[in-house]
CSV table of C-alpha atoms in Angstrom, one decimal:
chain,number,residue,atom,x,y,z
A,346,MET,CA,-5.9,-50.9,-51.0
A,347,ALA,CA,-6.1,-51.5,-47.3
A,348,ASP,CA,-4.1,-54.7,-47.3
A,349,ILE,CA,-1.0,-54.6,-45.2
A,350,CYS,CA,1.0,-56.7,-47.6
A,351,THR,CA,0.6,-56.2,-51.3
A,352,GLN,CA,2.5,-58.7,-53.6
A,353,GLY,CA,5.2,-58.9,-51.0
A,354,VAL,CA,5.5,-55.2,-50.4
A,355,ASP,CA,4.6,-53.9,-46.9
A,356,THR,CA,1.9,-51.2,-47.5
A,357,GLY,CA,0.6,-50.9,-44.0
A,358,PHE,CA,0.7,-47.1,-44.2
A,359,VAL,CA,-2.3,-47.0,-46.6
A,360,GLY,CA,-4.7,-48.4,-44.0
A,361,LEU,CA,-3.6,-45.8,-41.5
A,362,GLY,CA,-5.2,-42.9,-43.4
A,363,PHE,CA,-4.2,-39.2,-43.8
A,364,ALA,CA,-4.2,-38.0,-40.2
A,365,LYS,CA,-2.2,-40.9,-38.8
A,366,VAL,CA,0.3,-40.8,-41.7
A,367,ALA,CA,0.7,-37.1,-41.3
A,368,PHE,CA,1.5,-37.6,-37.6
A,369,LEU,CA,4.0,-40.4,-38.5
A,370,GLY,CA,5.4,-38.1,-41.2
A,371,LEU,CA,6.1,-35.5,-38.5
A,372,VAL,CA,7.9,-38.1,-36.3
A,373,GLN,CA,9.7,-39.6,-39.3
A,374,GLY,CA,11.0,-36.2,-40.4
A,375,ILE,CA,12.3,-35.3,-37.0
A,376,THR,CA,14.0,-38.7,-36.4
A,377,GLU,CA,15.2,-39.4,-39.9
A,378,LEU,CA,18.1,-37.0,-39.8
A,379,LEU,CA,18.8,-37.1,-36.0
A,380,PRO,CA,21.1,-40.0,-34.9
A,381,ILE,CA,18.3,-41.7,-33.1
A,382,SER,CA,16.8,-44.0,-35.8
A,383,SER,CA,13.6,-43.1,-37.6
A,384,THR,CA,12.9,-46.8,-38.3
A,385,ALA,CA,12.9,-47.4,-34.5
A,386,HIS,CA,10.4,-44.7,-34.0
A,387,MET,CA,8.2,-45.9,-36.9
A,388,ARG,CA,7.9,-49.2,-35.1
A,389,ILE,CA,7.6,-47.9,-31.5
A,390,VAL,CA,5.1,-45.0,-32.0
A,391,PRO,CA,2.5,-47.1,-33.8
A,392,ALA,CA,3.0,-49.9,-31.3
A,393,VAL,CA,2.4,-47.6,-28.3
A,394,LEU,CA,-0.6,-46.0,-30.0
A,395,GLY,CA,-2.1,-49.3,-31.0
A,396,TRP,CA,-1.7,-48.6,-34.7
A,397,GLN,CA,-0.5,-51.1,-37.3
A,398,ASP,CA,3.1,-50.9,-38.5
A,399,PRO,CA,3.2,-48.4,-41.4
A,400,GLY,CA,5.7,-50.8,-43.0
A,401,SER,CA,9.2,-50.7,-44.5
A,402,ALA,CA,7.9,-49.2,-47.7
A,403,PHE,CA,6.8,-46.1,-45.9
A,404,SER,CA,10.1,-45.7,-44.1
A,405,ALA,CA,12.1,-46.2,-47.3
A,406,ALA,CA,9.9,-43.8,-49.3
A,407,MET,CA,10.2,-41.1,-46.6
A,408,GLN,CA,13.9,-41.0,-47.6
A,409,LEU,CA,12.8,-38.5,-50.2
A,410,ALA,CA,11.6,-36.2,-47.5
A,411,ALA,CA,15.1,-36.4,-45.9
A,412,LEU,CA,16.6,-35.8,-49.3
A,413,ALA,CA,14.7,-32.6,-49.9
A,414,ALA,CA,15.6,-31.3,-46.4
A,415,VAL,CA,19.3,-32.0,-46.7
A,416,ILE,CA,19.5,-30.4,-50.2
A,417,SER,CA,17.7,-27.3,-49.1
A,418,TYR,CA,19.6,-26.9,-45.8
A,419,PHE,CA,23.0,-27.6,-47.3
A,420,TRP,CA,22.3,-26.1,-50.7
A,421,GLY,CA,25.5,-24.1,-50.8
A,422,ASP,CA,27.5,-27.3,-50.4
A,423,VAL,CA,25.4,-29.3,-52.8
A,424,ARG,CA,25.6,-26.5,-55.4
A,425,ASP,CA,29.4,-26.4,-55.1
A,426,LEU,CA,29.7,-30.1,-55.4
A,427,LEU,CA,27.4,-30.3,-58.4
A,428,PHE,CA,28.3,-27.3,-60.5
A,429,GLY,CA,31.9,-27.3,-59.3
A,430,SER,CA,32.3,-30.9,-60.5
A,431,LEU,CA,30.7,-30.2,-63.9
A,432,ASP,CA,33.0,-27.2,-64.3
A,433,ALA,CA,36.0,-29.3,-63.4
A,434,LEU,CA,35.0,-31.9,-66.0
A,435,THR,CA,34.8,-29.3,-68.7
A,436,ARG,CA,38.3,-28.1,-67.7
A,437,ARG,CA,39.5,-31.6,-67.3
A,438,ASP,CA,40.7,-30.6,-63.9
A,439,PHE,CA,40.4,-33.9,-62.1
A,440,ALA,CA,42.3,-32.6,-59.1
A,441,ASP,CA,39.6,-30.0,-58.4
A,442,ARG,CA,38.4,-30.3,-54.8
A,443,SER,CA,34.7,-30.3,-55.6
A,444,PHE,CA,35.2,-33.0,-58.3
A,445,ARG,CA,37.3,-35.2,-56.0
A,446,LEU,CA,34.8,-34.9,-53.1
A,447,ALA,CA,31.9,-35.7,-55.4
A,448,SER,CA,33.7,-38.7,-56.8
A,449,TRP,CA,34.5,-39.9,-53.3
A,450,ILE,CA,30.9,-39.7,-52.3
A,451,VAL,CA,29.8,-41.8,-55.3
A,452,LEU,CA,32.4,-44.4,-54.5
A,453,ALA,CA,31.4,-44.4,-50.8
A,454,THR,CA,27.8,-45.2,-51.8
A,455,ILE,CA,28.8,-48.5,-53.5
A,456,PRO,CA,29.0,-50.5,-50.2
A,457,ILE,CA,25.5,-49.7,-49.1
A,458,ILE,CA,24.1,-50.4,-52.7
A,459,VAL,CA,25.7,-53.8,-52.7
A,460,ALA,CA,24.5,-54.6,-49.2
A,461,GLY,CA,21.1,-53.3,-49.9
A,462,VAL,CA,20.6,-55.4,-53.0
A,463,ALA,CA,22.0,-58.5,-51.2
A,464,LEU,CA,19.6,-58.1,-48.3
A,465,SER,CA,16.6,-56.6,-50.0
A,466,GLY,CA,14.7,-59.9,-49.7
A,467,ILE,CA,14.7,-59.7,-46.0
A,468,LEU,CA,14.8,-56.0,-45.4
A,469,ASN,CA,11.7,-55.0,-47.3
A,470,ALA,CA,9.7,-58.2,-46.8
A,471,CYS,CA,6.4,-58.1,-45.0
A,472,ASN,CA,6.9,-58.9,-41.3
A,473,SER,CA,10.6,-58.8,-41.6
A,474,PRO,CA,12.4,-60.2,-38.5
A,475,LEU,CA,14.8,-57.3,-38.7
A,476,ARG,CA,11.9,-54.9,-37.8
A,477,SER,CA,11.2,-56.7,-34.5
A,478,LEU,CA,11.2,-54.5,-31.4
A,479,SER,CA,13.9,-56.6,-29.8
A,480,VAL,CA,16.3,-56.1,-32.7
A,481,ILE,CA,15.6,-52.4,-32.7
A,482,GLY,CA,16.2,-52.2,-28.9
A,483,TRP,CA,19.6,-53.9,-29.1
A,484,SER,CA,20.6,-51.7,-32.1
A,485,CYS,CA,19.7,-48.6,-30.2
A,486,ILE,CA,21.9,-49.7,-27.2
A,487,ALA,CA,24.8,-50.8,-29.5
A,488,MET,CA,24.8,-47.4,-31.3
A,489,ALA,CA,24.6,-45.5,-28.1
A,490,ILE,CA,27.8,-47.2,-26.9
A,491,LEU,CA,29.6,-46.6,-30.2
A,492,LEU,CA,28.6,-42.9,-30.3
A,493,ALA,CA,29.6,-42.5,-26.7
A,494,LEU,CA,33.1,-44.0,-27.5
A,495,ALA,CA,33.4,-41.6,-30.4
A,496,GLU,CA,32.6,-38.6,-28.1
A,497,ILE,CA,35.1,-39.7,-25.5
A,498,PHE,CA,38.1,-40.6,-27.7
A,499,ALA,CA,37.7,-38.5,-30.9
A,500,ARG,CA,39.8,-35.4,-31.5
A,501,HIS,CA,37.1,-33.2,-32.9
A,502,LYS,CA,39.6,-31.1,-34.9
A,503,ARG,CA,39.2,-31.9,-38.6
A,504,THR,CA,37.1,-30.2,-41.3
A,505,ILE,CA,35.6,-31.5,-44.6
A,506,GLY,CA,38.4,-29.7,-46.4
A,507,GLU,CA,40.8,-32.2,-44.8
A,508,ALA,CA,38.7,-35.2,-45.8
A,509,SER,CA,40.3,-38.0,-47.9
A,510,LEU,CA,39.1,-40.8,-50.0
A,511,THR,CA,39.8,-43.2,-47.1
A,512,ASP,CA,37.6,-41.1,-44.8
A,513,ALA,CA,34.8,-41.2,-47.4
A,514,LEU,CA,35.0,-44.9,-47.9
A,515,LEU,CA,35.1,-45.6,-44.1
A,516,VAL,CA,32.0,-43.5,-43.5
A,517,GLY,CA,30.4,-45.2,-46.6
A,518,VAL,CA,31.0,-48.6,-45.1
A,519,ALA,CA,29.6,-47.4,-41.8
A,520,GLN,CA,26.5,-46.4,-43.7
A,521,ILE,CA,25.7,-50.1,-44.3
A,522,GLY,CA,24.6,-50.2,-40.6
A,523,ALA,CA,21.6,-48.0,-41.5
A,524,LEU,CA,20.1,-51.1,-43.2
A,525,ILE,CA,19.5,-52.5,-39.7
A,526,PRO,CA,16.4,-50.9,-38.0
A,527,GLY,CA,17.4,-49.1,-34.9
A,528,VAL,CA,21.0,-48.2,-36.1
A,529,SER,CA,20.1,-45.0,-38.0
A,530,ARG,CA,21.9,-43.7,-41.1
A,531,SER,CA,22.7,-40.4,-39.4
A,532,GLY,CA,23.9,-42.3,-36.3
A,533,SER,CA,26.2,-44.7,-38.1
A,534,THR,CA,27.8,-42.1,-40.4
A,535,LEU,CA,28.0,-39.4,-37.7
A,536,THR,CA,29.7,-41.9,-35.3
A,537,ALA,CA,32.2,-42.9,-38.0
A,538,ALA,CA,33.0,-39.3,-38.9
A,539,LEU,CA,33.5,-38.4,-35.3
A,540,GLY,CA,35.7,-41.4,-34.8
A,541,LEU,CA,37.8,-40.1,-37.7
A,542,GLY,CA,38.5,-36.9,-35.8
A,543,PHE,CA,36.1,-34.5,-37.5
A,544,LYS,CA,34.6,-31.6,-35.6
A,545,ARG,CA,31.0,-32.4,-34.5
A,546,ALA,CA,29.2,-30.0,-36.9
A,547,GLU,CA,31.6,-30.9,-39.7
A,548,ALA,CA,31.0,-34.6,-39.0
A,549,ALA,CA,27.3,-34.1,-39.4
A,550,ARG,CA,27.7,-32.1,-42.6
A,551,PHE,CA,30.1,-34.7,-44.0
A,552,SER,CA,27.7,-37.6,-43.1
A,553,PHE,CA,24.7,-35.8,-44.6
A,554,LEU,CA,26.5,-34.9,-47.9
A,555,LEU,CA,27.9,-38.4,-48.2
A,556,GLY,CA,24.5,-39.9,-47.6
A,557,LEU,CA,22.7,-38.0,-50.4
A,558,PRO,CA,23.1,-40.6,-53.2
A,559,ALA,CA,22.0,-43.5,-50.9
A,560,ILE,CA,19.0,-41.5,-49.6
A,561,ALA,CA,17.9,-40.7,-53.1
A,562,LEU,CA,18.4,-44.2,-54.4
A,563,ALA,CA,16.5,-45.8,-51.4
A,564,GLY,CA,13.6,-43.4,-51.8
A,565,LEU,CA,13.3,-43.7,-55.6
A,566,LYS,CA,13.6,-47.5,-55.5
A,567,GLU,CA,10.7,-47.7,-53.0
A,568,LEU,CA,8.6,-45.5,-55.2
A,569,TRP,CA,9.3,-47.8,-58.1
A,570,GLU,CA,8.4,-50.9,-56.0
A,571,LEU,CA,5.1,-49.2,-55.0
A,572,HIS,CA,4.4,-48.4,-58.7
A,573,LYS,CA,5.0,-52.0,-59.6
A,574,VAL,CA,2.4,-53.3,-57.2
A,575,HIS,CA,0.0,-50.7,-58.6
A,576,LEU,CA,-0.5,-48.6,-55.5
A,577,ASP,CA,-3.8,-46.8,-56.1
A,578,ALA,CA,-4.5,-43.0,-56.1
A,579,HIS,CA,-5.6,-43.1,-52.5
A,580,GLY,CA,-2.4,-44.8,-51.5
A,581,TRP,CA,-0.2,-42.3,-53.3
A,582,SER,CA,-2.1,-39.4,-51.8
A,583,VAL,CA,-1.7,-40.8,-48.3
A,584,LEU,CA,2.1,-41.3,-49.0
A,585,ALA,CA,2.3,-37.7,-50.4
A,586,THR,CA,0.8,-36.3,-47.2
A,587,GLY,CA,3.5,-38.1,-45.1
A,588,LEU,CA,6.2,-36.8,-47.5
A,589,VAL,CA,5.2,-33.2,-47.3
A,590,VAL,CA,5.0,-33.2,-43.5
A,591,ALA,CA,8.2,-35.2,-43.1
A,592,SER,CA,10.1,-32.8,-45.4
A,593,ILE,CA,9.2,-29.8,-43.3
A,594,SER,CA,10.0,-31.4,-40.0
A,595,ALA,CA,13.2,-32.9,-41.3
A,596,PHE,CA,14.5,-29.4,-42.3
A,597,PHE,CA,14.0,-28.2,-38.7
A,598,ALA,CA,15.5,-31.4,-37.3
A,599,ILE,CA,18.7,-30.7,-39.2
A,600,TRP,CA,18.7,-27.1,-37.9
A,601,GLY,CA,18.3,-28.4,-34.3
A,602,LEU,CA,21.0,-31.1,-34.7
A,603,MET,CA,23.5,-28.6,-36.0
A,604,ARG,CA,22.8,-26.2,-33.2
A,605,VAL,CA,23.3,-29.0,-30.6
A,606,LEU,CA,26.5,-30.2,-32.1
A,607,GLU,CA,27.9,-26.7,-32.6
A,608,ARG,CA,27.2,-25.6,-29.0
A,609,PHE,CA,27.3,-28.9,-27.0
A,610,SER,CA,28.0,-32.5,-28.1
A,611,ALA,CA,26.4,-35.7,-29.2
A,612,TRP,CA,25.8,-36.8,-25.5
A,613,PRO,CA,22.1,-35.9,-25.5
A,614,PHE,CA,21.6,-38.4,-28.4
A,615,VAL,CA,23.7,-41.0,-26.6
A,616,ILE,CA,21.6,-40.8,-23.5
A,617,TYR,CA,18.3,-40.8,-25.5
A,618,ARG,CA,19.3,-43.8,-27.6
A,619,GLY,CA,20.5,-45.8,-24.6
A,620,LEU,CA,17.4,-45.1,-22.5
A,621,LEU,CA,15.2,-45.9,-25.6
A,622,GLY,CA,16.8,-49.2,-26.1
A,623,VAL,CA,16.6,-50.3,-22.5
A,624,ILE,CA,13.0,-49.2,-22.2
A,625,LEU,CA,12.1,-51.0,-25.4
A,626,LEU,CA,13.7,-54.3,-24.4
A,627,LEU,CA,12.0,-54.1,-20.9
A,628,SER,CA,8.7,-53.4,-22.6
A,629,VAL,CA,9.0,-56.4,-24.8
A,630,ALA,CA,10.2,-58.6,-22.0
A,631,MET,CA,7.3,-57.5,-19.7
A,632,GLY,CA,4.8,-58.0,-22.5
A,633,TRP,CA,3.9,-54.3,-22.6
A,634,LEU,CA,4.7,-54.1,-26.4
A,635,ALA,CA,4.3,-57.0,-28.8
């Protein structure tokens, strides 16, 4: 299956082969959980190298690599949320902190599910206009400005233990922005959490935990879509190669992000995003990138 578009599903990654997909998996894993937009890099890197776009199906399926990395890195938090909630249910202790936070995370996932279903026709379509380099460039600049404002005006004092249902819902609404290529799920949720006054590392931790259901649903949905279009064994093996590489690189990306936020600030990502957006728009305007 070498066709870029298969029954309406963008399967461009299959034609790239193992080596190129492994390289893109490395890039995807690094950028997926940093606030710099993996989708932007999945469009830019192939364009610069002269490769075909791996497609929205590849980006969505790679969510499972991010899921594995987040669960393994934050296993203590995930374990407490899961088993703490189950224990609270057996005790009928609905005021339990783990149960409440888990419930809030589920509720906060509803906005992006509704938006994702409503926009699925355009988001995952072959040659979607939302994946244009111009849209990605403007998204990068817009998010750089918002993240900069959060760094300047936020208090950076709160912890997850002080989070409320309102906090979870606001970050959940911000997560909708991740549907637009160039915005970044990590970028939109981290910016929202910082704006709500959370400490930098706590904001990242909160955004990652809150994004777990959405990440899992997006990845599993895309696997189902690929199954429905009868992706062959070669296609699945190419995708698996990207997933394995992306999972490993995503874990180290989280480690790096937490070190930067604990010791410095989000300014390196603000500068990177801003420059990336400007360079991308100039490249399109000058005809350097199509």
